[in-house]
Short mmCIF file of C-alpha atoms in Angstrom, two decimals:
data_model
loop_
_atom_site.label_atom_id
_atom_site.label_comp_id
_atom_site.label_asym_id
_atom_site.label_seq_id
_atom_site.Cartn_x
_atom_site.Cartn_y
_atom_site.Cartn_z
CA MET A 8 18.94 -5.46 9.03
CA PRO A 9 15.44 -6.62 9.89
CA GLY A 10 13.60 -8.00 6.90
CA PHE A 11 10.01 -8.49 5.88
CA THR A 12 8.94 -10.27 2.68
CA GLU A 13 5.54 -10.45 1.04
CA SER A 14 4.44 -10.67 -2.60
CA GLU A 15 8.05 -11.39 -3.62
CA ILE A 16 9.10 -7.97 -2.31
CA THR A 17 11.52 -7.69 0.60
CA LEU A 18 11.76 -4.69 2.88
CA ASN A 19 15.08 -4.52 4.76
CA PHE A 20 14.51 -1.69 7.18
CA PRO A 21 17.61 -0.21 8.84
CA ASP A 22 16.12 -0.71 12.31
CA ASN A 23 13.29 -2.43 14.19
CA ASN A 24 10.96 0.58 14.05
CA TYR A 25 8.30 -1.31 12.12
CA PHE A 26 5.21 -3.41 12.74
CA ARG A 27 2.31 -5.03 10.95
CA LEU A 28 -1.23 -3.95 11.78
CA GLY A 29 -2.36 -7.46 10.84
CA ASP A 30 -0.35 -8.83 13.79
CA CYS A 31 -1.73 -6.30 16.27
CA ASP A 32 -4.48 -7.40 18.69
CA GLY A 33 -5.79 -3.84 18.82
CA TYR A 34 -6.31 -3.97 15.06
CA LYS A 35 -7.66 -7.52 15.09
CA ASP A 36 -10.45 -6.35 17.42
CA LEU A 37 -11.56 -3.92 14.66
CA GLN A 38 -10.67 -5.72 11.46
CA ASN A 39 -14.15 -6.93 10.53
CA ASN A 40 -14.76 -3.89 8.31
CA PHE A 41 -11.24 -2.52 7.94
CA ALA A 42 -8.53 -3.33 5.44
CA GLU A 43 -4.97 -2.60 6.51
CA MET A 44 -1.82 -1.92 4.60
CA ASP A 45 0.92 -4.52 5.12
CA VAL A 46 3.63 -2.85 7.15
CA CYS A 47 4.45 0.46 8.82
CA TRP A 48 8.00 1.72 9.32
CA TYR A 49 8.97 4.90 11.11
CA ASP A 50 12.12 6.71 9.99
CA GLN A 51 12.69 8.38 13.35
CA GLU A 52 15.59 10.55 12.20
CA ASN A 53 13.47 12.24 9.52
CA LYS A 54 10.11 11.87 11.33
CA VAL A 55 8.60 10.02 8.36
CA LEU A 56 6.07 7.22 8.75
CA TYR A 57 5.99 4.91 5.75
CA ILE A 58 2.78 2.92 5.46
CA ILE A 59 3.36 0.25 2.83
CA GLU A 60 1.18 -2.11 0.83
CA LEU A 61 2.87 -4.92 -1.11
CA LYS A 62 1.18 -6.57 -4.10
CA ASN A 63 2.24 -9.26 -6.55
CA TRP A 64 0.49 -8.47 -9.81
CA GLU A 65 3.34 -9.88 -11.96
CA ASN A 66 2.07 -8.71 -15.38
CA ASN A 67 -0.93 -7.63 -17.40
CA LYS A 68 -1.54 -10.99 -19.12
CA LEU A 69 -4.53 -13.24 -18.66
CA THR A 70 -4.45 -16.95 -19.44
CA GLU A 71 -7.71 -16.39 -21.35
CA GLU A 72 -5.79 -14.32 -23.92
CA ASN A 73 -4.52 -17.55 -25.46
CA ASP A 74 -7.98 -19.12 -25.53
CA PRO A 75 -9.80 -18.65 -28.86
CA ASN A 76 -13.14 -18.86 -27.03
CA TYR A 77 -12.60 -15.33 -25.65
CA THR A 78 -12.93 -12.28 -27.85
CA GLU A 79 -10.60 -9.31 -27.55
CA GLU A 80 -13.55 -7.26 -26.31
CA HIS A 81 -14.23 -9.78 -23.54
CA ILE A 82 -10.52 -9.85 -22.56
CA GLN A 83 -10.48 -6.05 -22.32
CA LYS A 84 -13.65 -6.09 -20.22
CA MET A 85 -12.05 -8.64 -17.87
CA LYS A 86 -8.87 -6.52 -17.60
CA LYS A 87 -10.94 -3.43 -16.80
CA GLY A 88 -12.74 -5.35 -14.05
CA ILE A 89 -9.43 -6.49 -12.59
CA SER A 90 -8.04 -2.94 -12.72
CA ASP A 91 -11.16 -1.51 -11.06
CA TYR A 92 -10.92 -4.13 -8.30
CA ARG A 93 -7.21 -3.42 -7.75
CA LEU A 94 -7.78 0.32 -7.54
CA LYS A 95 -10.70 -0.07 -5.14
CA ASN A 96 -8.62 -2.39 -2.94
CA LEU A 97 -5.66 0.01 -2.79
CA LEU A 98 -7.94 2.93 -1.97
CA LYS A 99 -9.81 1.07 0.80
CA LYS A 100 -6.56 -0.03 2.42
CA SER A 101 -5.15 3.50 2.21
CA VAL A 102 -8.24 5.20 3.64
CA ASP A 103 -8.74 2.64 6.41
CA THR A 104 -5.09 2.65 7.47
CA THR A 105 -4.95 6.45 7.44
CA CYS A 106 -8.03 6.54 9.70
CA ILE A 107 -6.38 4.06 12.06
CA PHE A 108 -3.32 6.30 12.42
CA MET A 109 -5.49 9.37 12.91
CA SER A 110 -7.19 7.49 15.76
CA ILE A 111 -3.74 6.92 17.26
CA LEU A 112 -2.87 10.62 16.94
CA LEU A 113 -6.19 11.59 18.57
CA GLY A 114 -5.47 9.26 21.49
CA LYS A 115 -8.75 7.35 21.08
CA VAL A 116 -9.23 4.10 23.01
CA ASN A 117 -8.85 1.80 20.01
CA GLY A 118 -6.06 3.95 18.60
CA ASN A 119 -4.20 3.52 21.90
CA LYS A 120 -4.64 -0.26 21.69
CA ILE A 121 -3.02 -0.21 18.26
CA GLN A 122 -0.29 2.17 19.46
CA ASN A 123 0.63 -0.46 22.06
CA CYS A 124 1.69 -2.77 19.19
CA SER A 125 3.98 -0.18 17.69
CA PRO A 126 7.67 0.19 18.60
CA PHE A 127 7.46 3.93 17.83
CA THR A 128 5.31 6.94 18.63
CA ILE A 129 4.17 9.40 16.02
CA SER A 130 3.08 13.00 16.51
CA ASN A 131 1.36 15.72 14.52
CA ASP A 132 4.82 16.59 13.16
CA THR A 133 5.17 13.15 11.61
CA VAL A 134 5.17 13.12 7.81
CA ILE A 135 3.07 10.25 6.47
CA LYS A 136 3.93 8.56 3.18
CA LEU A 137 1.74 5.85 1.69
CA LEU A 138 3.46 3.47 -0.72
CA SER A 139 1.82 0.69 -2.69
CA ILE A 140 4.70 -1.32 -4.12
CA ILE A 141 3.79 -3.70 -6.93
CA ASN A 142 5.80 -6.70 -8.04
CA TRP A 143 5.44 -6.09 -11.78
CA THR A 144 7.45 -8.32 -14.10
CA GLU A 145 6.70 -6.55 -17.40
CA SER A 146 9.27 -4.01 -18.58
CA ASP A 147 6.41 -1.71 -19.65
CA SER A 148 5.09 -0.03 -16.52
CA THR A 149 2.40 2.00 -18.32
CA TYR A 150 -0.31 0.02 -16.52
CA ILE A 151 1.13 0.80 -13.07
CA SER A 152 1.44 4.45 -14.08
CA MET A 153 -2.24 4.47 -15.06
CA ILE A 154 -3.24 2.85 -11.75
CA ASN A 155 -1.08 5.40 -9.89
CA THR A 156 -2.80 8.28 -11.70
CA GLN A 157 -6.26 6.95 -10.87
CA TYR A 158 -5.26 6.19 -7.27
CA ARG A 159 -3.80 9.67 -6.76
CA SER A 160 -6.90 11.27 -8.22
CA LYS A 161 -9.26 9.31 -5.97
CA PHE A 162 -7.13 9.54 -2.78
CA ASN A 163 -6.23 13.21 -3.21
CA SER A 164 -9.10 14.57 -1.05
CA TYR A 165 -8.09 12.28 1.83
CA ALA A 166 -4.47 13.31 1.39
CA LYS A 167 -5.45 16.97 1.64
CA LEU A 168 -7.63 16.32 4.67
CA PHE A 169 -4.87 14.50 6.54
CA ASP A 170 -1.94 16.50 5.08
CA ILE A 171 -0.38 13.45 3.42
CA LYS A 172 2.16 14.69 0.88
CA ALA A 173 3.27 11.40 -0.68
CA PHE A 174 0.97 8.62 -1.80
CA LEU A 175 2.14 6.46 -4.68
CA VAL A 176 1.65 3.22 -6.54
CA LEU A 177 4.98 2.14 -7.96
CA THR A 178 6.76 -0.93 -9.23
CA LYS A 179 9.16 -2.91 -7.08
CA GLU A 180 11.92 -1.88 -9.49
CA LYS A 181 11.16 1.84 -9.10
CA ALA A 182 10.76 1.51 -5.33
CA SER A 183 14.17 -0.19 -5.04
CA GLU A 184 15.68 2.77 -6.92
CA LEU A 185 14.08 5.26 -4.53
CA PHE A 186 14.46 3.38 -1.24
CA GLU A 187 17.56 1.39 -0.34
CA TRP A 188 15.49 -0.83 1.95
CA VAL A 189 13.33 -2.26 -0.88
CA SER A 190 14.49 -5.33 -2.82
#
């Protein structure tokens, strides 16, 4: 099985129907203002394109929490800032990558350049699923659930526009339960 590892998450796809936008010259020509998700895998049998972002957030602890110079209020403010940044980053990557694939479907010049990097061809019948898989070492996944709720709320209009049925933020543990190719 081909494997791809990033952020301490390994994806063992059952075939070679995957590629990374970051390795694609067609994407590199555009990347100045775009943010891409890490890897795309096409399940040809089921006509499902998985567009996957991998993150290593480990836990919800800050080293400053053990420092008496920081108040609880300041720690919470820092955590909120981190959460806002994480959510904004996931959204930008999702929107930008979705637009890239729509350019491919429309047969636009730059979309065709990116299509040339891909070992598969998608069509309007292709089901698109966006997955943000988080390496989260805490047993309490309430934080990831909260990020998922906020992400789904903010991405929902784009999902409706592009008919994307599945778009999730989930822990590595949960993803490995749902997809045999995640470890």
